[in-house]
Tab-separated table of C-alpha atoms in Angstrom:
chain	number	residue	atom	x	y	z
A	1	MET	CA	0.100	-0.102	0.106
A	2	SER	CA	1.088	3.488	-0.525
A	3	ASP	CA	1.922	6.108	2.107
A	4	ILE	CA	-0.373	8.904	1.040
A	5	PRO	CA	-2.596	10.377	3.279
A	6	PRO	CA	-6.395	11.083	2.111
A	7	MET	CA	-7.473	14.204	0.793
A	8	PRO	CA	-9.482	16.738	2.866
A	9	PRO	CA	-12.841	17.124	1.532
A	10	MET	CA	-13.326	19.999	-0.975
A	11	ALA	CA	-15.093	23.513	-0.051
A	12	PRO	CA	-18.274	24.128	-1.949
A	13	MET	CA	-17.859	26.716	-4.746
A	14	PRO	CA	-19.269	30.215	-4.118
A	15	PRO	CA	-22.280	31.003	-6.135
A	16	THR	CA	-21.702	32.896	-9.335
A	17	PRO	CA	-22.523	36.580	-9.624
A	18	GLN	CA	-25.248	37.340	-12.197
A	19	PRO	CA	-23.779	39.392	-15.009
A	20	ALA	CA	-24.445	42.961	-15.418
A	21	GLY	CA	-26.941	42.411	-18.307
A	22	ASN	CA	-29.377	40.515	-15.898
A	23	ASP	CA	-29.693	42.770	-13.222
A	24	LYS	CA	-33.595	43.379	-13.075
A	25	THR	CA	-33.310	44.885	-9.720
A	26	THR	CA	-31.634	47.836	-11.127
A	27	LEU	CA	-33.867	47.897	-14.181
A	28	TRP	CA	-37.119	47.620	-12.389
A	29	GLY	CA	-35.812	50.287	-9.592
A	30	VAL	CA	-34.969	52.814	-12.492
A	31	LEU	CA	-38.068	52.264	-14.200
A	32	GLY	CA	-39.907	52.837	-11.149
A	33	ILE	CA	-38.329	56.125	-10.448
A	34	ILE	CA	-38.892	57.299	-14.012
A	35	PHE	CA	-42.615	56.174	-13.836
A	36	SER	CA	-43.311	57.423	-10.498
A	37	ILE	CA	-42.413	60.980	-11.841
A	38	CYS	CA	-44.608	60.846	-14.610
A	39	CYS	CA	-47.296	57.945	-13.932
A	40	LEU	CA	-47.725	56.959	-10.415
A	41	PRO	CA	-49.475	53.617	-10.975
A	42	LEU	CA	-46.624	52.229	-13.268
A	43	GLY	CA	-44.133	53.655	-11.022
A	44	VAL	CA	-45.270	51.932	-7.789
A	45	VAL	CA	-45.601	48.450	-9.891
A	46	PHE	CA	-41.931	48.966	-11.000
A	47	ALA	CA	-41.125	49.656	-7.551
A	48	VAL	CA	-42.789	46.325	-6.441
A	49	LEU	CA	-40.980	44.480	-9.000
A	50	SER	CA	-37.739	45.940	-7.882
A	51	LEU	CA	-38.447	45.063	-4.400
A	52	LEU	CA	-39.380	41.713	-5.007
A	53	GLU	CA	-36.582	41.186	-7.135
A	54	ALA	CA	-34.246	42.645	-4.637
A	55	LYS	CA	-35.346	40.078	-2.152
A	56	LYS	CA	-34.973	37.369	-4.273
A	57	ALA	CA	-31.284	38.151	-5.349
A	58	GLY	CA	-30.465	39.147	-1.916
A	59	LYS	CA	-29.566	42.680	-2.979
A	60	GLN	CA	-30.257	46.095	-1.185
A	61	PRO	CA	-33.861	47.401	-2.448
A	62	THR	CA	-32.859	50.865	-2.295
A	63	LEU	CA	-34.241	51.895	-5.894
A	64	ALA	CA	-37.516	50.405	-4.955
A	65	TYR	CA	-37.523	52.428	-1.791
A	66	VAL	CA	-36.926	55.729	-3.805
A	67	GLY	CA	-39.639	54.902	-6.398
A	68	PHE	CA	-41.986	54.799	-3.597
A	69	ALA	CA	-41.028	57.698	-2.061
A	70	LEU	CA	-41.080	59.705	-5.281
A	71	ALA	CA	-44.766	58.088	-5.900
A	72	ALA	CA	-45.816	59.213	-2.233
A	73	VAL	CA	-44.353	62.633	-3.109
A	74	PHE	CA	-46.126	63.243	-6.423
A	75	LEU	CA	-49.271	61.682	-4.947
A	76	VAL	CA	-49.481	64.196	-2.396
A	77	LEU	CA	-48.580	67.066	-4.402
A	78	ASN	CA	-51.362	65.898	-6.802
A	79	VAL	CA	-53.865	65.796	-4.291
A	80	ILE	CA	-52.779	69.308	-2.789
A	81	GLY	CA	-53.091	70.587	-6.217
A	82	VAL	CA	-56.741	69.050	-6.810
A	83	VAL	CA	-58.075	70.098	-3.496
A	84	SER	CA	-56.334	73.620	-3.563
A	85	GLY	CA	-57.841	74.366	-6.925
A	86	ALA	CA	-54.358	74.637	-8.524
A	87	LEU	CA	-54.912	72.062	-11.223
A	88	SER	CA	-58.660	73.113	-12.095
A	89	GLY	CA	-56.956	75.414	-14.964
A	90	LEU	CA	-55.693	72.834	-16.778
A	91	SER	CA	-58.714	71.402	-18.464
A	92	ASN	CA	-59.966	72.933	-21.850
A	93	LYS	CA	-63.655	73.533	-20.580
Protein backbone atom coordinates (compact mmCIF):
# COMPACT_ATOMS: atom_id res chain seq x y z
CA MET A 1 0.00 0.00 0.00
CA SER A 2 1.10 3.61 -0.43
CA ASP A 3 1.77 6.15 2.28
CA ILE A 4 -0.35 8.91 0.69
CA PRO A 5 -2.76 10.49 3.17
CA PRO A 6 -6.40 10.86 2.13
CA MET A 7 -7.38 14.21 0.60
CA PRO A 8 -9.44 16.57 2.74
CA PRO A 9 -12.98 17.31 1.55
CA MET A 10 -13.25 20.19 -0.89
CA ALA A 11 -15.05 23.40 0.02
CA PRO A 12 -18.24 24.15 -1.90
CA MET A 13 -17.98 26.57 -4.80
CA PRO A 14 -19.26 30.11 -4.13
CA PRO A 15 -22.33 31.15 -6.12
CA THR A 16 -21.56 32.82 -9.40
CA PRO A 17 -22.58 36.50 -9.59
CA GLN A 18 -25.18 37.51 -12.12
CA PRO A 19 -23.86 39.14 -15.27
CA ALA A 20 -24.41 42.90 -15.43
CA GLY A 21 -26.92 42.52 -18.26
CA ASN A 22 -29.28 40.41 -16.13
CA ASP A 23 -29.66 42.81 -13.19
CA LYS A 24 -33.44 43.13 -13.04
CA THR A 25 -33.34 44.82 -9.64
CA THR A 26 -31.68 47.90 -11.11
CA LEU A 27 -33.86 47.83 -14.22
CA TRP A 28 -37.13 47.70 -12.27
CA GLY A 29 -35.83 50.27 -9.78
CA VAL A 30 -34.88 52.82 -12.43
CA LEU A 31 -38.17 52.28 -14.25
CA GLY A 32 -39.99 52.72 -10.93
CA ILE A 33 -38.26 56.05 -10.34
CA ILE A 34 -38.92 57.32 -13.87
CA PHE A 35 -42.56 56.27 -13.93
CA SER A 36 -43.17 57.58 -10.40
CA ILE A 37 -42.57 61.04 -11.81
CA CYS A 38 -44.83 60.79 -14.86
CA CYS A 39 -47.28 57.92 -14.19
CA LEU A 40 -47.83 57.03 -10.54
CA PRO A 41 -49.48 53.60 -10.93
CA LEU A 42 -46.72 52.31 -13.20
CA GLY A 43 -44.08 53.73 -10.87
CA VAL A 44 -45.53 51.81 -7.95
CA VAL A 45 -45.76 48.60 -10.02
CA PHE A 46 -42.11 48.82 -11.08
CA ALA A 47 -41.02 49.70 -7.55
CA VAL A 48 -42.81 46.58 -6.26
CA LEU A 49 -41.11 44.48 -8.95
CA SER A 50 -37.75 45.95 -7.93
CA LEU A 51 -38.42 45.21 -4.27
CA LEU A 52 -39.40 41.59 -4.97
CA GLU A 53 -36.41 41.04 -7.26
CA ALA A 54 -34.02 42.57 -4.71
CA LYS A 55 -35.31 40.28 -1.96
CA LYS A 56 -35.03 37.26 -4.27
CA ALA A 57 -31.45 38.16 -5.30
CA GLY A 58 -30.38 39.19 -1.80
CA LYS A 59 -29.60 42.79 -2.81
CA GLN A 60 -30.41 46.13 -1.21
CA PRO A 61 -33.82 47.45 -2.41
CA THR A 62 -32.71 51.10 -2.36
CA LEU A 63 -34.05 51.96 -5.82
CA ALA A 64 -37.42 50.44 -4.94
CA TYR A 65 -37.61 52.62 -1.82
CA VAL A 66 -36.73 55.71 -3.87
CA GLY A 67 -39.48 54.82 -6.36
CA PHE A 68 -42.00 54.43 -3.52
CA ALA A 69 -40.92 57.74 -1.95
CA LEU A 70 -41.21 59.65 -5.23
CA ALA A 71 -44.61 58.11 -5.92
CA ALA A 72 -45.79 59.15 -2.46
CA VAL A 73 -44.44 62.71 -2.85
CA PHE A 74 -46.05 63.20 -6.26
CA LEU A 75 -49.31 61.66 -5.03
CA VAL A 76 -49.41 64.13 -2.14
CA LEU A 77 -48.59 67.02 -4.49
CA ASN A 78 -51.36 65.95 -6.88
CA VAL A 79 -53.88 65.71 -4.05
CA ILE A 80 -52.87 69.15 -2.78
CA GLY A 81 -53.14 70.53 -6.31
CA VAL A 82 -56.61 69.11 -6.84
CA VAL A 83 -57.92 70.15 -3.42
CA SER A 84 -56.53 73.67 -3.65
CA GLY A 85 -57.85 74.14 -7.16
CA ALA A 86 -54.40 74.78 -8.61
CA LEU A 87 -54.91 72.06 -11.19
CA SER A 88 -58.41 73.17 -12.22
CA GLY A 89 -57.07 75.59 -14.84
CA LEU A 90 -55.38 72.81 -16.78
CA SER A 91 -58.56 71.49 -18.40
CA ASN A 92 -59.97 73.01 -21.61
CA LYS A 93 -63.54 73.57 -20.49
